[in-house]
Short mmCIF file of C-alpha atoms in Angstrom, two decimals:
data_model
loop_
_atom_site.label_atom_id
_atom_site.label_comp_id
_atom_site.label_asym_id
_atom_site.label_seq_id
_atom_site.Cartn_x
_atom_site.Cartn_y
_atom_site.Cartn_z
CA MET A 18 -0.01 0.00 -0.01
CA ASP A 19 2.86 2.34 0.78
CA GLU A 20 4.52 1.68 -2.57
CA ASN A 21 1.46 2.23 -4.76
CA PRO A 22 -1.23 4.22 -2.90
CA ARG A 23 -2.88 5.31 -6.19
CA ARG A 24 -3.50 1.68 -7.14
CA VAL A 25 -4.97 0.92 -3.77
CA ALA A 26 -7.22 3.97 -4.02
CA TRP A 27 -8.55 2.84 -7.40
CA ILE A 28 -9.22 -0.67 -6.03
CA VAL A 29 -11.12 0.77 -3.09
CA LEU A 30 -13.02 3.15 -5.30
CA LEU A 31 -13.97 0.49 -7.86
CA THR A 32 -14.94 -1.93 -5.10
CA ALA A 33 -17.16 0.66 -3.48
CA PHE A 34 -18.69 1.49 -6.81
CA PHE A 35 -19.36 -2.17 -7.49
CA VAL A 36 -20.96 -2.59 -4.04
CA PHE A 37 -23.04 0.55 -4.62
CA CYS A 38 -24.26 -0.78 -7.99
CA LEU A 39 -25.04 -4.14 -6.44
CA ILE A 40 -27.08 -2.47 -3.71
CA VAL A 41 -28.81 -0.15 -6.14
CA THR A 42 -29.91 -3.10 -8.32
CA THR A 43 -30.50 -5.92 -5.82
CA VAL A 44 -32.40 -4.07 -3.17
CA PRO A 45 -35.13 -2.86 -5.55
CA LEU A 46 -35.23 -6.30 -7.21
CA GLY A 47 -35.42 -7.94 -3.80
CA VAL A 48 -38.23 -5.62 -2.76
CA ARG A 49 -40.03 -6.27 -6.02
CA TYR A 50 -39.64 -10.04 -5.63
CA HIS A 51 -40.93 -9.79 -2.05
CA VAL A 52 -43.93 -7.75 -3.14
CA LEU A 53 -44.75 -10.13 -6.01
CA HIS A 54 -44.26 -13.40 -4.14
CA ALA A 55 -44.80 -12.79 -0.43
CA GLU A 56 -47.66 -14.84 1.07
CA GLU A 57 -49.64 -14.70 4.24
CA LYS A 58 -51.36 -17.54 6.05
CA ARG A 59 -55.15 -17.43 6.05
CA GLU A 60 -57.91 -19.11 7.96
CA ALA A 61 -61.05 -21.04 7.04
CA SER A 62 -64.45 -21.37 8.65
CA VAL A 63 -65.69 -24.83 9.73
CA GLU A 64 -69.41 -25.26 10.28
CA SER A 65 -71.25 -28.34 11.54
CA LEU A 66 -74.22 -29.07 9.23
CA ALA A 67 -75.40 -32.10 11.17
CA GLY A 68 -74.26 -33.99 14.27
CA THR A 69 -71.02 -33.31 16.12
CA VAL A 70 -67.91 -32.36 14.15
CA ILE A 71 -64.47 -32.71 15.72
CA VAL A 72 -61.81 -30.05 14.97
CA GLU A 73 -58.17 -30.65 15.88
CA PRO A 74 -56.21 -27.36 15.82
CA PRO A 75 -52.56 -27.66 14.86
CA VAL A 76 -51.10 -26.55 18.23
CA GLY A 77 -52.03 -25.25 21.60
CA ARG A 78 -55.51 -26.76 22.06
CA GLY A 79 -57.17 -30.15 22.32
CA PHE A 80 -60.08 -31.44 20.30
CA VAL A 81 -62.88 -28.93 19.76
CA PRO A 82 -66.40 -30.38 19.22
CA LEU A 83 -68.85 -28.40 17.11
CA GLU A 84 -72.54 -29.10 17.50
CA SER A 85 -74.99 -28.68 14.65
CA GLY A 86 -75.10 -25.01 13.58
CA GLU A 87 -71.86 -24.02 15.36
CA ASP A 88 -68.80 -22.79 13.50
CA MET A 89 -65.22 -21.72 14.22
CA GLN A 90 -62.17 -20.30 12.47
CA VAL A 91 -59.30 -22.72 11.86
CA ALA A 92 -55.68 -22.33 10.74
CA GLU A 93 -53.28 -24.30 8.51
CA GLY A 94 -52.63 -27.74 9.82
CA SER A 95 -56.07 -28.23 11.37
CA VAL A 96 -57.82 -31.61 11.03
CA VAL A 97 -61.61 -31.86 10.63
CA ARG A 98 -63.36 -35.17 11.37
CA VAL A 99 -67.00 -36.14 10.86
CA ASP A 100 -68.43 -39.46 11.94
CA GLU A 101 -71.14 -41.54 10.27
CA THR A 102 -73.89 -39.29 11.59
CA SER A 103 -72.34 -35.90 10.88
CA GLU A 104 -71.63 -33.46 8.06
CA ALA A 105 -69.55 -30.32 7.86
CA MET A 106 -68.77 -27.41 5.55
CA ILE A 107 -65.39 -25.71 5.26
CA THR A 108 -65.47 -22.25 3.65
CA PHE A 109 -62.11 -20.76 2.63
CA PHE A 110 -60.98 -17.14 2.45
CA ASP A 111 -61.69 -16.93 -1.30
CA GLN A 112 -65.20 -18.48 -0.86
CA SER A 113 -64.17 -21.85 -2.24
CA PHE A 114 -65.64 -24.60 -0.09
CA VAL A 115 -65.37 -28.26 0.82
CA ARG A 116 -68.40 -30.20 2.07
CA LEU A 117 -67.60 -33.24 4.19
CA PHE A 118 -70.00 -36.19 4.10
CA PRO A 119 -70.36 -38.77 6.87
CA GLY A 120 -67.24 -40.76 7.74
CA THR A 121 -64.77 -38.23 6.33
CA THR A 122 -61.48 -36.79 7.65
CA VAL A 123 -59.55 -33.96 6.07
CA ARG A 124 -56.44 -32.00 6.95
CA LEU A 125 -56.00 -28.37 5.85
CA GLU A 126 -52.44 -28.60 4.67
CA LEU A 127 -52.05 -25.07 3.18
CA MET A 128 -54.18 -21.88 3.07
CA ARG A 129 -52.30 -18.85 1.78
CA SER A 130 -52.86 -15.76 -0.34
CA PRO A 131 -50.63 -12.97 -1.75
CA ARG A 132 -49.59 -10.51 0.99
CA TYR A 133 -49.82 -7.47 -1.28
CA GLU A 134 -52.31 -6.40 -3.94
CA ALA A 135 -49.54 -6.47 -6.57
CA GLY A 136 -48.63 -10.04 -5.67
CA ARG A 137 -48.53 -12.65 -8.41
CA SER A 138 -48.70 -15.77 -6.25
CA PRO A 139 -51.97 -17.72 -6.51
CA ASN A 140 -54.41 -18.26 -3.69
CA GLY A 141 -53.15 -21.58 -2.39
CA ILE A 142 -55.46 -24.16 -0.81
CA HIS A 143 -54.22 -27.73 -0.31
CA VAL A 144 -56.37 -30.36 1.43
CA GLY A 145 -55.43 -33.84 2.52
CA LEU A 146 -58.30 -36.37 2.31
CA SER A 147 -57.58 -39.32 4.65
CA GLY A 148 -60.82 -41.10 3.93
CA GLY A 149 -64.42 -40.50 3.07
CA GLN A 150 -66.22 -38.33 0.53
CA ILE A 151 -66.07 -34.62 -0.17
CA HIS A 152 -67.64 -32.14 -2.59
CA VAL A 153 -65.40 -29.24 -3.64
CA GLY A 154 -66.61 -25.99 -5.12
CA THR A 155 -63.81 -23.73 -6.33
CA ALA A 156 -64.32 -19.97 -6.57
CA LEU A 157 -63.35 -17.80 -9.51
CA SER A 158 -61.42 -14.77 -8.31
CA SER A 159 -60.36 -11.75 -10.37
CA GLU A 160 -57.73 -10.86 -7.81
CA ALA A 161 -55.51 -13.93 -7.94
CA PRO A 162 -55.40 -17.33 -9.65
CA LEU A 163 -56.24 -20.40 -7.57
CA ASP A 164 -53.97 -23.33 -6.71
CA PHE A 165 -56.39 -25.87 -5.21
CA GLY A 166 -54.95 -29.32 -4.53
CA VAL A 167 -56.39 -32.43 -2.91
CA ALA A 168 -54.13 -35.32 -1.88
CA THR A 169 -55.20 -38.80 -0.87
CA LEU A 170 -53.26 -41.96 -0.05
CA HIS A 171 -53.40 -42.93 -3.72
CA ALA A 172 -53.58 -39.75 -5.78
CA GLU A 173 -52.94 -36.04 -6.09
CA ALA A 174 -55.52 -33.87 -7.87
CA SER A 175 -54.97 -30.30 -9.01
CA LEU A 176 -58.30 -28.53 -9.58
CA VAL A 177 -57.20 -26.11 -12.29
CA ALA A 178 -60.50 -24.42 -13.18
CA ASP A 179 -63.48 -22.95 -11.41
CA GLY A 180 -65.98 -25.72 -11.06
CA SER A 181 -67.57 -28.52 -9.04
CA TYR A 182 -65.79 -31.72 -8.00
CA ALA A 183 -66.41 -34.86 -5.99
CA LEU A 184 -63.59 -36.91 -4.44
CA GLU A 185 -63.76 -40.17 -2.54
CA ALA A 186 -61.01 -42.10 -0.78
CA THR A 187 -61.04 -45.63 0.65
CA ASN A 188 -58.24 -47.90 1.78
CA ARG A 189 -57.99 -49.43 -1.72
CA ARG A 190 -58.54 -46.57 -4.15
CA SER A 191 -59.46 -42.98 -4.75
CA GLY A 192 -62.01 -41.56 -7.17
CA ILE A 193 -62.12 -38.07 -8.66
CA THR A 194 -65.13 -36.71 -10.64
CA VAL A 195 -65.43 -33.38 -12.42
CA TYR A 196 -68.87 -31.92 -12.81
CA ALA A 197 -69.97 -28.56 -14.24
CA ARG A 198 -67.25 -26.30 -15.67
CA GLY A 199 -64.38 -27.89 -13.84
CA ARG A 200 -61.07 -29.35 -15.03
CA ALA A 201 -58.58 -31.40 -13.01
CA ARG A 202 -55.14 -32.91 -13.46
CA VAL A 203 -54.73 -36.19 -11.56
CA SER A 204 -51.56 -38.15 -10.86
CA GLY A 205 -50.67 -41.11 -8.66
CA ALA A 206 -49.36 -40.51 -5.15
CA GLU A 207 -46.09 -42.13 -6.24
CA ASP A 208 -44.86 -39.65 -8.80
CA ASN A 209 -43.93 -41.67 -11.89
CA GLY A 210 -44.77 -38.94 -14.40
CA ASP A 211 -48.13 -40.44 -15.43
CA SER A 212 -51.15 -38.17 -15.09
CA VAL A 213 -54.56 -37.68 -16.73
CA GLU A 214 -56.60 -34.55 -17.33
CA LEU A 215 -60.29 -34.63 -16.55
CA MET A 216 -62.74 -32.44 -18.41
CA PRO A 217 -66.34 -31.71 -17.29
CA ARG A 218 -68.47 -34.82 -16.66
CA GLN A 219 -65.50 -37.13 -16.50
CA ARG A 220 -63.98 -39.18 -13.70
CA THR A 221 -61.04 -41.45 -12.96
CA GLU A 222 -59.92 -43.85 -10.26
CA VAL A 223 -56.44 -44.44 -8.81
CA ALA A 224 -55.50 -47.63 -6.98
CA PHE A 225 -52.69 -47.81 -4.43
CA GLY A 226 -49.28 -47.57 -6.16
CA GLN A 227 -50.85 -47.26 -9.60
CA SER A 228 -51.23 -44.60 -12.29
CA PRO A 229 -54.68 -43.03 -12.80
CA ASN A 230 -57.13 -44.92 -14.99
CA PRO A 231 -58.04 -43.25 -18.33
CA PRO A 232 -60.90 -40.76 -18.00
CA VAL A 233 -64.41 -42.14 -18.38
CA ASP A 234 -67.91 -40.75 -18.28
CA ALA A 235 -68.96 -39.37 -14.89
CA ALA A 236 -71.86 -41.81 -14.62
CA ARG A 237 -71.14 -44.68 -12.16
CA ASN A 238 -72.75 -48.02 -11.56
CA LEU A 239 -73.10 -48.63 -7.81
CA VAL A 240 -73.97 -52.31 -8.30
CA VAL A 241 -71.10 -54.76 -8.11
CA ASN A 242 -71.18 -57.75 -10.50
CA GLY A 243 -74.52 -56.74 -11.91
CA ASP A 244 -73.94 -58.89 -15.01
CA PHE A 245 -73.21 -62.01 -12.87
CA SER A 246 -69.95 -62.54 -14.72
CA GLU A 247 -68.43 -63.59 -11.38
CA GLY A 248 -71.33 -65.79 -10.34
CA LEU A 249 -73.37 -65.03 -7.24
CA GLU A 250 -70.43 -65.19 -4.83
CA LYS A 251 -69.24 -61.61 -5.45
CA GLY A 252 -71.53 -58.86 -4.25
CA TRP A 253 -74.77 -60.86 -3.86
CA HIS A 254 -76.50 -62.57 -0.98
CA ALA A 255 -79.05 -65.17 -2.15
CA PHE A 256 -81.77 -66.47 0.22
CA ASN A 257 -85.44 -67.39 0.54
CA ASP A 258 -87.96 -65.69 2.81
CA GLN A 259 -91.03 -67.86 3.53
CA GLY A 260 -92.96 -65.19 5.36
CA THR A 261 -95.41 -66.16 8.09
CA ASP A 262 -97.94 -68.40 6.30
CA GLY A 263 -96.26 -71.67 7.14
CA GLY A 264 -94.75 -72.49 3.72
CA ASP A 265 -91.59 -74.55 3.46
CA VAL A 266 -90.92 -74.87 -0.31
CA ASP A 267 -87.98 -72.69 -1.26
CA GLY A 268 -87.33 -71.15 -4.63
CA THR A 269 -84.14 -71.85 -6.57
CA PHE A 270 -81.34 -69.74 -8.08
CA SER A 271 -79.76 -70.77 -11.36
CA LEU A 272 -77.04 -69.09 -13.42
CA VAL A 273 -78.09 -69.49 -17.04
CA VAL A 274 -77.36 -68.21 -20.51
CA ASP A 275 -80.59 -67.21 -22.22
CA GLU A 276 -80.60 -65.95 -25.80
CA GLY A 277 -76.87 -65.24 -25.44
CA ARG A 278 -77.40 -63.28 -22.24
CA ARG A 279 -75.87 -64.23 -18.87
CA ALA A 280 -78.67 -64.15 -16.26
CA VAL A 281 -80.01 -65.52 -12.99
CA GLU A 282 -83.20 -67.53 -13.04
CA LEU A 283 -85.47 -67.31 -9.99
CA SER A 284 -88.06 -70.11 -9.91
CA ARG A 285 -90.42 -71.93 -7.58
CA THR A 286 -92.93 -74.73 -8.06
CA GLY A 287 -95.12 -76.60 -5.64
CA GLY A 288 -95.93 -73.54 -3.57
CA HIS A 289 -99.60 -74.63 -3.13
CA GLY A 290 -100.77 -71.15 -2.29
CA ASN A 291 -98.00 -70.41 0.21
CA HIS A 292 -96.03 -67.18 -0.07
CA CYS A 293 -92.25 -67.16 -0.70
CA GLU A 294 -89.66 -64.63 -1.77
CA THR A 295 -86.56 -65.80 -3.64
CA VAL A 296 -84.09 -62.96 -3.10
CA LEU A 297 -80.85 -61.60 -4.52
CA GLU A 298 -79.69 -58.78 -2.31
CA GLN A 299 -76.66 -56.46 -2.45
CA THR A 300 -75.62 -54.05 0.30
CA ILE A 301 -74.53 -50.74 -1.29
CA ASP A 302 -74.24 -48.27 1.63
CA ARG A 303 -73.19 -45.30 -0.46
CA THR A 304 -73.98 -41.63 -0.02
CA ILE A 305 -75.57 -39.82 -2.96
CA ALA A 306 -73.58 -36.67 -2.49
CA GLU A 307 -74.05 -33.32 -4.17
CA PRO A 308 -73.63 -32.37 -6.97
CA VAL A 309 -75.05 -35.68 -8.25
CA SER A 310 -78.12 -34.95 -10.37
CA SER A 311 -79.34 -38.36 -11.62
CA LEU A 312 -80.09 -41.74 -10.08
CA VAL A 313 -81.49 -44.43 -12.40
CA VAL A 314 -82.26 -48.13 -11.99
CA ARG A 315 -81.70 -50.23 -15.12
CA ALA A 316 -82.10 -53.97 -15.70
CA ASN A 317 -83.03 -56.59 -18.28
CA VAL A 318 -85.96 -58.67 -17.07
CA LYS A 319 -87.98 -61.64 -18.35
CA VAL A 320 -91.07 -63.24 -16.81
CA ARG A 321 -91.94 -66.79 -17.99
CA TYR A 322 -94.56 -67.84 -15.45
CA GLN A 323 -96.61 -66.45 -12.60
CA SER A 324 -99.40 -68.30 -10.69
CA LEU A 325 -100.71 -65.10 -9.11
CA SER A 326 -102.34 -62.52 -11.34
CA GLY A 327 -100.83 -59.05 -11.52
CA GLY A 328 -99.16 -58.20 -8.24
CA GLY A 329 -101.28 -60.49 -6.10
CA TYR A 330 -104.14 -59.42 -3.82
CA LEU A 331 -102.19 -56.54 -2.25
CA SER A 332 -100.00 -55.55 -5.20
CA SER A 333 -97.01 -56.88 -3.26
CA GLU A 334 -96.29 -60.27 -4.92
CA TYR A 335 -94.95 -59.92 -8.44
CA PRO A 336 -93.03 -62.72 -10.22
CA LEU A 337 -90.10 -60.30 -10.42
CA MET A 338 -89.42 -57.22 -8.31
CA ILE A 339 -86.75 -54.62 -7.74
CA ARG A 340 -86.62 -52.91 -4.38
CA LEU A 341 -84.23 -50.02 -3.51
CA THR A 342 -83.88 -49.18 0.15
CA TYR A 343 -82.47 -45.75 1.01
CA ARG A 344 -82.33 -43.06 3.69
CA ASP A 345 -83.69 -39.69 2.74
CA VAL A 346 -82.37 -36.25 3.60
CA TYR A 347 -84.30 -36.36 6.90
CA ASP A 348 -82.52 -39.66 7.81
CA SER A 349 -85.72 -41.68 7.47
CA GLU A 350 -85.60 -45.05 5.79
CA ALA A 351 -87.74 -45.41 2.66
CA GLU A 352 -88.07 -47.69 -0.35
CA TRP A 353 -88.63 -47.50 -4.09
CA VAL A 354 -90.30 -50.61 -5.63
CA ARG A 355 -91.13 -51.84 -9.13
CA GLY A 356 -92.79 -55.15 -9.95
CA PHE A 357 -92.97 -56.93 -13.31
CA TYR A 358 -95.83 -59.15 -14.58
CA TYR A 359 -97.25 -60.32 -17.91
CA GLN A 360 -100.85 -61.25 -17.01
CA ASN A 361 -103.56 -59.99 -14.66
CA VAL A 362 -106.63 -62.05 -15.57
CA GLU A 363 -108.11 -61.57 -12.07
CA GLU A 364 -107.57 -57.81 -12.26
CA ASN A 365 -105.59 -57.55 -9.04
CA PRO A 366 -104.15 -54.17 -8.12
CA THR A 367 -100.81 -53.43 -9.84
CA THR A 368 -99.55 -50.41 -7.96
CA PHE A 369 -95.94 -49.80 -8.90
CA GLY A 370 -96.23 -52.62 -11.44
CA VAL A 371 -94.95 -52.74 -15.02
CA GLN A 372 -96.59 -55.11 -17.52
CA VAL A 373 -93.99 -56.74 -19.78
CA PRO A 374 -94.21 -59.08 -22.79
CA HIS A 375 -94.56 -62.76 -21.82
CA ASP A 376 -91.31 -64.71 -21.94
CA ARG A 377 -89.41 -61.95 -23.72
CA TRP A 378 -86.49 -59.86 -22.57
CA TYR A 379 -87.54 -56.36 -21.55
CA LEU A 380 -85.12 -53.47 -20.86
CA PHE A 381 -86.40 -51.56 -17.88
CA GLN A 382 -85.08 -48.11 -17.06
CA SER A 383 -86.55 -46.06 -14.24
CA GLU A 384 -87.15 -42.34 -14.24
CA ASN A 385 -84.59 -40.09 -12.48
CA LEU A 386 -85.29 -41.01 -8.86
CA LEU A 387 -83.71 -37.81 -7.55
CA GLU A 388 -86.47 -35.88 -9.30
CA THR A 389 -89.46 -38.18 -8.84
CA LEU A 390 -89.23 -39.52 -5.30
CA PRO A 391 -91.20 -37.42 -2.77
CA ILE A 392 -88.09 -36.87 -0.65
CA ARG A 393 -84.61 -36.89 -2.14
CA PRO A 394 -82.51 -40.00 -1.34
CA TYR A 395 -79.40 -39.28 0.64
CA ARG A 396 -77.81 -42.67 1.18
CA ILE A 397 -78.44 -45.93 -0.71
CA ILE A 398 -78.65 -48.86 1.75
CA ARG A 399 -79.33 -51.91 -0.41
CA LEU A 400 -80.75 -53.24 -3.67
CA ARG A 401 -82.95 -56.28 -3.73
CA VAL A 402 -83.99 -58.21 -6.89
CA TYR A 403 -86.45 -61.01 -6.11
CA ALA A 404 -89.41 -63.11 -7.16
CA SER A 405 -92.46 -63.10 -4.94
CA GLY A 406 -95.73 -65.02 -4.78
CA TRP A 407 -96.69 -68.70 -5.04
CA ASP A 408 -95.13 -70.24 -8.15
CA TYR A 409 -93.01 -68.22 -10.50
CA GLU A 410 -90.20 -68.38 -13.07
CA SER A 411 -88.31 -65.15 -13.91
CA LEU A 412 -84.91 -64.08 -15.16
CA VAL A 413 -82.86 -60.96 -14.53
CA SER A 414 -79.65 -59.70 -16.15
CA ASP A 415 -77.47 -56.59 -16.23
CA ILE A 416 -78.67 -54.91 -13.06
CA ASN A 417 -77.41 -51.33 -12.77
CA LEU A 418 -77.88 -48.46 -10.37
CA ILE A 419 -76.47 -45.50 -12.30
CA VAL A 420 -75.53 -42.31 -10.49
CA GLU A 421 -74.34 -39.20 -12.27
#
C-alpha cells in the first residue's frame, strides 16, 4: 500500500462502486420479488351441518367439538373429522368450499394468499383427504389465480379451473369426478410422471401404487357384479324368505345363458298357495352426495310364469321385483319398488307394477329417482332383486344403479 497508494485507491473506489451498484440493483429487485411473491397464512371457517364435528387445531388446544349449527375459524394444519352421523362445511378465504359427508377426515395442509395487492402468487389451498367423501366448489377470483390441490393416499388432484368436483377415498382406491365447468389434473401418489386430465363430466380412479385410470364418463354403476360374470359369490347374498304363512318350499337360483345373455333364473314350483320370496340382495351403503343430479335403476328382465295374477291381492307379490332401500335427507328409511308381470286375468291391483311381454327380454329403465321420489334420497342402503308369490319363473340380467 505504501509503494502504490494510487493503485490501492482505485481498487477501493472500484470496489465501493461495485458494491453501490449491487445495492442499487439488488435491493429494488429484492423488494419487487418480495412484493410479487410474499404470502400470508389465512384461515377457514368450519361449520357443523349435522351432528357433532371434531376439529383438531394444529397446536395449543385439544379437540374442539362443534354441535350442529356451530362454526369456528381454523388455521393451517387443522384436522376436521366427521363421523357416520355428521356433516360439515369448510369455507375458505376466497369463498371456495369443501363439504364433508359422513365418515370423512380432512387436513387443511395449506391456506395462503398474496400478501400485497400487486402479488402474483396464486391463492393456495391444499387439502389432505384421509378417507371418506367430499364435494369441492372452487371460486373464480379476479384478484388472484387459484392453486387448489387435494391429496389422498393414492392420488394427487390439481383442480385447475373454477367448477364442481367430487372426491372419494377408501383404503384401496381414490375416485375423482369433475362436474360442471371444472377441469382437473390427476396423478398417482407415487410420482412416476403419469397423469390424466379430466374435463367436465369425467372421472377417474387411482388404486394404491398405480397410475390413474383413463378418464371415463362421470356416470357410475353402484352395483357390483350386476352382469353376474363372477357368479353369485361376489356382491350378492341369495336367500329365501317364507314369510309367516307356514310355507316350506324354497325357490331356486340358477345361473343361465338365455338368448346369449348371462342371467340368473329365480323359480319356484309346488308352492300350493304359500307365499315365498326368492331374493338376490346387495348391500350398497353409499352416499348420494351433491352435486349428483341423476339416479337411475336399469335392468333386463324376463317373466316366464306367474301363478298369481298381476301383483297379487295386495300388489306386493310380483313374479319379479326390484326394491331399492335408502335413507332420505331427513334420515328416514324409505323404499322405491317396481314389480314386473305379464298377466292380470283376475284384475288384481298393480300399484308400482310394469306389464312386460310374456317370456321376452324387456329393458327396464326407471325415471330419475332424484327428481321423482317425494323426498330426495341421501344414502343408498341396499338393492334387492327378487321373485315373490306362489309359483314363478323369472330371469334378470345386467342390473345397474347409475348415479351421475
